[in-house]
Amino acid sequence: MNIVSHGPTDGVFEIEIDRPEKKNALTETMYRDLTSALVTAEQDPQTRVVLIYGQPFCFTAGNDLQDFFDNPPTSDNAPVFVFLRAMASLTKPIVCAINGAAVGIGTTLCCHADLVYCGDTVKFQLPFARLGLVPEFASSYLIPRLAGHVKAFELLVLGEPFGAQTALDIGMINAFFDDEAYLTAAKQKAKQLAALPEEAVRATKKLIKDNIKKNVDTSMSVESRVFSERLQSPEAKEKLSQFLNR
Ligand code: COA
């Protein structure tokens, strides 16, 4: 099992990404397991908050590129797209604790979390265009909302890695801590959140998210279609092969 669920303890349900030998790259099976962990958390009356984290020095290298090459997601029901919708529509609050590589979806999922805490050696990266691909998870809508057009274009198109300070400056994360302290800090915040009046927290999340839901849903669905097309393109096939044959 590369997706491990813990709890809930004190109202916090933890989801750990655990595939260190491949830098926590996410396969179809892992997306299925992530979705079922989210569904379990959403339905469990004891769970008030979901906390997602990876290894101390690697959150995730993003989509498994071998998986993408062998088995590109072509329909709306592909496990990756089902997971994106499950996370974007979760009514319970989500806290993310991130350090090390947070590539592709490892960065874009921050835009769907409610609180995000990082270690100070976190390395976010959105290498979609470099790989011949396009943004996913409504990041073509959400990142420009945070950062403005030119910064979003830089992050989404030039695709260079960026650190915790940039992420904090654009409002993508709440705070960063020493590598040894970030997970404990995130767990504390998750516990604090779980102790608040549950219905008020969920109603507030809904009020905030309802304002942008239509645009997020449209963006995810258009991006998914273009992303699937791009995966079949000669540009993307060449870039994926380059990585896989390093
Ligand atoms: N898909 C599949 N396998 C991946 C992967 C990915 N996204 N990222 C890393 N791996 C694998 C490597 O192939 C390697 O496997 P091997 O030991 O069998 O050869 C192993 O994980 C370790 O990766 P490595 O590149 O040696 O680690 P690193 O610490 O030098 O670099 C990263 C870490 C994350 C910076 C680098 O692996 C990377 O850039 N990965 C691709 C990220 C990416 O483009 N993701 C897609 C976003 S849409």
XYZ file of C-alpha atoms and ligand atoms in Angstrom:
294
model
C 0.000 0.000 0.000
C 1.480 3.343 -1.046
C -1.366 5.343 0.447
C -1.660 4.819 4.185
C -4.552 6.107 6.291
C -4.256 6.742 10.028
C -6.966 7.544 12.537
C -8.989 9.552 13.048
C -7.298 10.743 16.231
C -8.711 13.853 17.919
C -10.924 14.272 14.842
C -7.967 14.280 12.411
C -7.806 11.647 9.658
C -4.298 11.367 8.214
C -3.453 10.319 4.658
C 0.209 9.522 4.079
C 1.800 9.130 0.630
C 4.400 6.396 1.006
C 6.347 5.372 -2.094
C 9.822 6.638 -1.271
C 11.646 4.520 -3.864
C 9.890 6.482 -6.637
C 9.800 9.838 -4.848
C 6.102 9.336 -4.070
C 5.160 9.539 -7.777
C 1.426 8.879 -8.032
C 0.134 5.897 -10.012
C -3.429 5.098 -11.054
C -3.741 2.733 -8.082
C -2.539 5.467 -5.726
C -5.109 7.918 -7.119
C -7.815 5.292 -6.521
C -6.559 4.770 -2.963
C -6.376 8.514 -2.336
C -9.962 8.883 -3.529
C -11.204 6.084 -1.314
C -9.339 7.536 1.676
C -11.047 10.894 1.041
C -14.456 9.221 0.716
C -13.862 7.333 3.986
C -12.880 10.566 5.730
C -15.848 12.463 4.315
C -18.312 9.799 5.470
C -16.774 9.065 8.868
C -18.659 10.981 11.593
C -15.565 10.998 13.857
C -13.473 12.775 11.207
C -13.507 16.562 11.230
C -10.283 17.350 9.377
C -8.147 15.572 6.758
C -4.357 15.910 6.939
C -2.294 14.919 3.872
C 1.488 14.491 3.973
C 4.338 12.600 2.291
C 7.889 11.683 3.321
C 9.889 14.149 5.436
C 12.001 15.132 2.409
C 9.635 14.349 -0.461
C 5.954 15.174 -0.729
C 5.466 13.831 -4.262
C 7.237 13.905 -7.638
C 3.779 14.282 -9.174
C 2.145 11.948 -11.626
C 4.031 8.738 -12.288
C 5.407 9.470 -15.752
C 5.799 5.791 -16.653
C 2.135 5.295 -15.810
C 1.211 8.325 -17.928
C 3.221 6.954 -20.830
C 1.812 3.400 -20.601
C -1.701 4.258 -19.577
C -2.622 7.898 -20.326
C -5.890 9.065 -18.731
C -8.299 9.519 -21.612
C -11.709 9.750 -20.008
C -13.325 11.818 -17.295
C -13.470 8.657 -15.195
C -9.706 8.135 -15.171
C -8.551 7.694 -11.528
C -6.543 10.929 -11.594
C -9.551 13.018 -12.630
C -11.853 11.257 -10.142
C -9.354 12.091 -7.384
C -9.140 15.759 -8.462
C -12.916 16.100 -8.244
C -13.067 14.272 -4.888
C -10.472 16.570 -3.334
C -11.910 19.765 -4.838
C -15.382 18.934 -3.523
C -14.522 17.612 -0.050
C -16.722 19.415 2.464
C -14.402 18.731 5.422
C -11.318 20.925 5.752
C -8.014 19.667 4.343
C -4.599 20.478 5.819
C -1.428 19.691 3.821
C 2.070 19.248 5.250
C 4.699 19.428 2.524
C 8.476 19.216 2.272
C 11.038 18.319 -0.379
C 9.850 17.798 -3.958
C 6.260 18.855 -4.587
C 6.035 18.573 -8.366
C 3.011 19.031 -10.623
C -0.016 17.871 -8.691
C 2.170 18.094 -5.547
C 1.981 21.860 -6.053
C -1.471 22.233 -7.583
C -3.210 20.385 -4.756
C -2.148 23.194 -2.398
C -4.764 25.330 -4.175
C -7.477 22.919 -2.977
C -6.282 22.540 0.601
C -7.584 24.836 3.332
C -4.337 25.169 5.299
C -0.852 24.409 3.940
C 2.376 24.171 5.979
C 5.835 23.441 4.570
C 9.356 22.605 5.563
C 11.929 25.176 4.554
C 13.528 22.920 1.937
C 10.287 22.434 0.026
C 10.725 22.612 -3.760
C 7.514 23.337 -5.616
C 7.484 22.966 -9.389
C 4.903 23.167 -12.179
C 6.787 21.648 -15.138
C 3.715 21.094 -17.321
C 4.753 23.107 -20.403
C 8.320 21.759 -20.146
C 6.832 18.278 -20.463
C 4.647 19.264 -23.429
C 1.600 19.273 -21.138
C -0.808 21.867 -19.722
C -1.801 22.727 -16.135
C -4.324 20.568 -14.252
C -6.467 20.732 -11.098
C -7.810 24.186 -12.054
C -4.318 25.619 -11.592
C -4.675 27.657 -14.816
C -7.498 29.466 -12.996
C -6.377 29.347 -9.347
C -2.659 30.242 -9.662
C -3.301 33.480 -11.653
C -5.935 34.385 -9.003
C -3.234 34.089 -6.344
C -0.218 35.434 -8.159
C -1.459 37.600 -11.053
C -0.904 36.789 -14.717
C 2.819 37.312 -15.206
C 3.905 35.442 -12.075
C 1.454 32.629 -12.834
C 2.752 32.464 -16.417
C 6.322 32.242 -15.105
C 5.445 29.445 -12.678
C 3.197 27.500 -15.058
C 5.183 27.949 -18.281
C 8.864 28.440 -17.414
C 8.210 25.818 -14.745
C 11.315 26.419 -12.630
C 11.342 25.114 -9.043
C 10.372 27.636 -6.349
C 10.709 27.611 -2.602
C 8.682 28.264 0.512
C 9.196 32.054 0.510
C 7.756 32.451 -3.016
C 4.864 30.162 -2.115
C 4.208 32.263 1.000
C 4.495 35.530 -0.954
C 1.802 34.478 -3.436
C -0.482 33.141 -0.688
C -0.208 29.482 -1.679
C 0.893 28.368 1.801
C 0.206 29.584 5.345
C 3.690 29.250 6.824
C 6.951 27.356 6.646
C 9.057 25.849 9.414
C 12.334 23.987 9.906
C 12.343 20.642 8.142
C 12.070 18.897 11.516
C 9.142 21.012 12.707
C 6.724 21.391 9.771
C 4.786 18.133 10.232
C 4.318 18.684 13.957
C 3.151 22.244 13.252
C 0.666 21.017 10.638
C -0.628 18.319 13.015
C -1.140 20.938 15.728
C -3.096 23.181 13.347
C -5.194 20.238 12.175
C -6.003 19.362 15.798
C -6.834 23.004 16.549
C -9.147 23.090 13.519
C -10.804 19.831 14.571
C -11.634 21.324 17.980
C -13.636 24.215 16.454
C -17.434 23.999 15.997
C -17.665 21.495 13.158
C -20.730 22.791 11.352
C -19.495 26.394 11.380
C -16.142 25.340 9.931
C -17.749 23.350 7.129
C -20.316 26.077 6.396
C -17.503 28.649 6.179
C -15.510 26.449 3.800
C -18.623 26.063 1.646
C -19.281 29.815 1.582
C -15.706 30.544 0.527
C -15.578 27.807 -2.107
C -19.071 28.297 -3.550
C -17.981 31.707 -4.851
C -15.501 30.135 -7.249
C -16.908 26.611 -7.647
C -18.352 27.129 -11.115
C -15.077 28.467 -12.502
C -13.044 25.748 -10.758
C -15.286 22.980 -12.126
C -15.204 24.402 -15.650
C -11.474 24.887 -15.513
C -10.847 21.325 -14.270
C -12.981 19.820 -16.959
C -11.483 21.861 -19.827
C -7.948 21.284 -18.547
C -8.552 17.523 -18.244
C -9.615 17.328 -21.879
C -6.657 19.374 -23.147
C -4.271 17.515 -20.802
C -5.390 14.145 -22.211
C -4.916 15.438 -25.761
C -1.482 16.824 -24.937
C -0.382 13.487 -23.448
C -0.845 11.917 -26.901
C 1.117 14.683 -28.634
C 4.570 14.072 -30.144
C 5.948 16.880 -27.924
C 4.787 15.222 -24.701
C 5.778 11.727 -25.819
C 9.287 12.969 -26.562
C 9.620 14.725 -23.189
C 8.241 11.776 -21.205
C 10.590 9.387 -23.051
C 13.521 11.665 -22.253
C 12.738 11.420 -18.522
C 12.076 7.687 -18.597
C 15.272 6.942 -20.582
C 17.600 9.161 -18.564
N 7.314 9.333 -12.325
C 7.906 8.119 -12.307
N 9.051 7.885 -11.652
C 9.618 8.911 -11.000
C 9.053 10.204 -10.980
C 7.846 10.401 -11.684
N 7.212 11.561 -11.700
N 9.848 11.024 -10.258
C 10.870 10.264 -9.825
N 10.748 8.992 -10.271
C 11.630 7.858 -10.026
C 12.917 7.974 -10.831
O 12.740 7.476 -12.138
C 13.845 7.124 -9.997
O 13.553 5.768 -10.232
P 14.759 4.675 -10.355
O 15.507 4.754 -9.063
O 14.047 3.379 -10.572
O 15.595 5.132 -11.529
C 13.402 7.420 -8.560
O 12.063 7.887 -8.662
C 14.224 8.490 -7.878
O 14.185 9.661 -8.689
P 15.447 10.602 -8.944
O 15.137 11.460 -10.126
O 16.684 9.769 -8.995
O 15.454 11.464 -7.597
P 16.064 12.932 -7.397
O 16.052 13.156 -5.912
O 17.359 13.095 -8.125
O 15.010 13.936 -8.086
C 12.821 14.781 -8.610
C 13.700 14.028 -7.587
C 11.387 14.738 -8.096
C 13.303 16.245 -8.708
C 12.976 14.122 -10.002
O 12.776 12.729 -9.829
C 11.976 14.595 -11.017
O 12.117 15.674 -11.583
N 10.958 13.775 -11.287
C 9.961 14.071 -12.330
C 8.951 15.076 -11.829
C 7.899 15.366 -12.878
O 8.186 15.839 -13.953
N 6.663 15.021 -12.548
C 5.525 15.152 -13.417
C 4.744 16.376 -13.144
S 3.358 16.519 -14.222
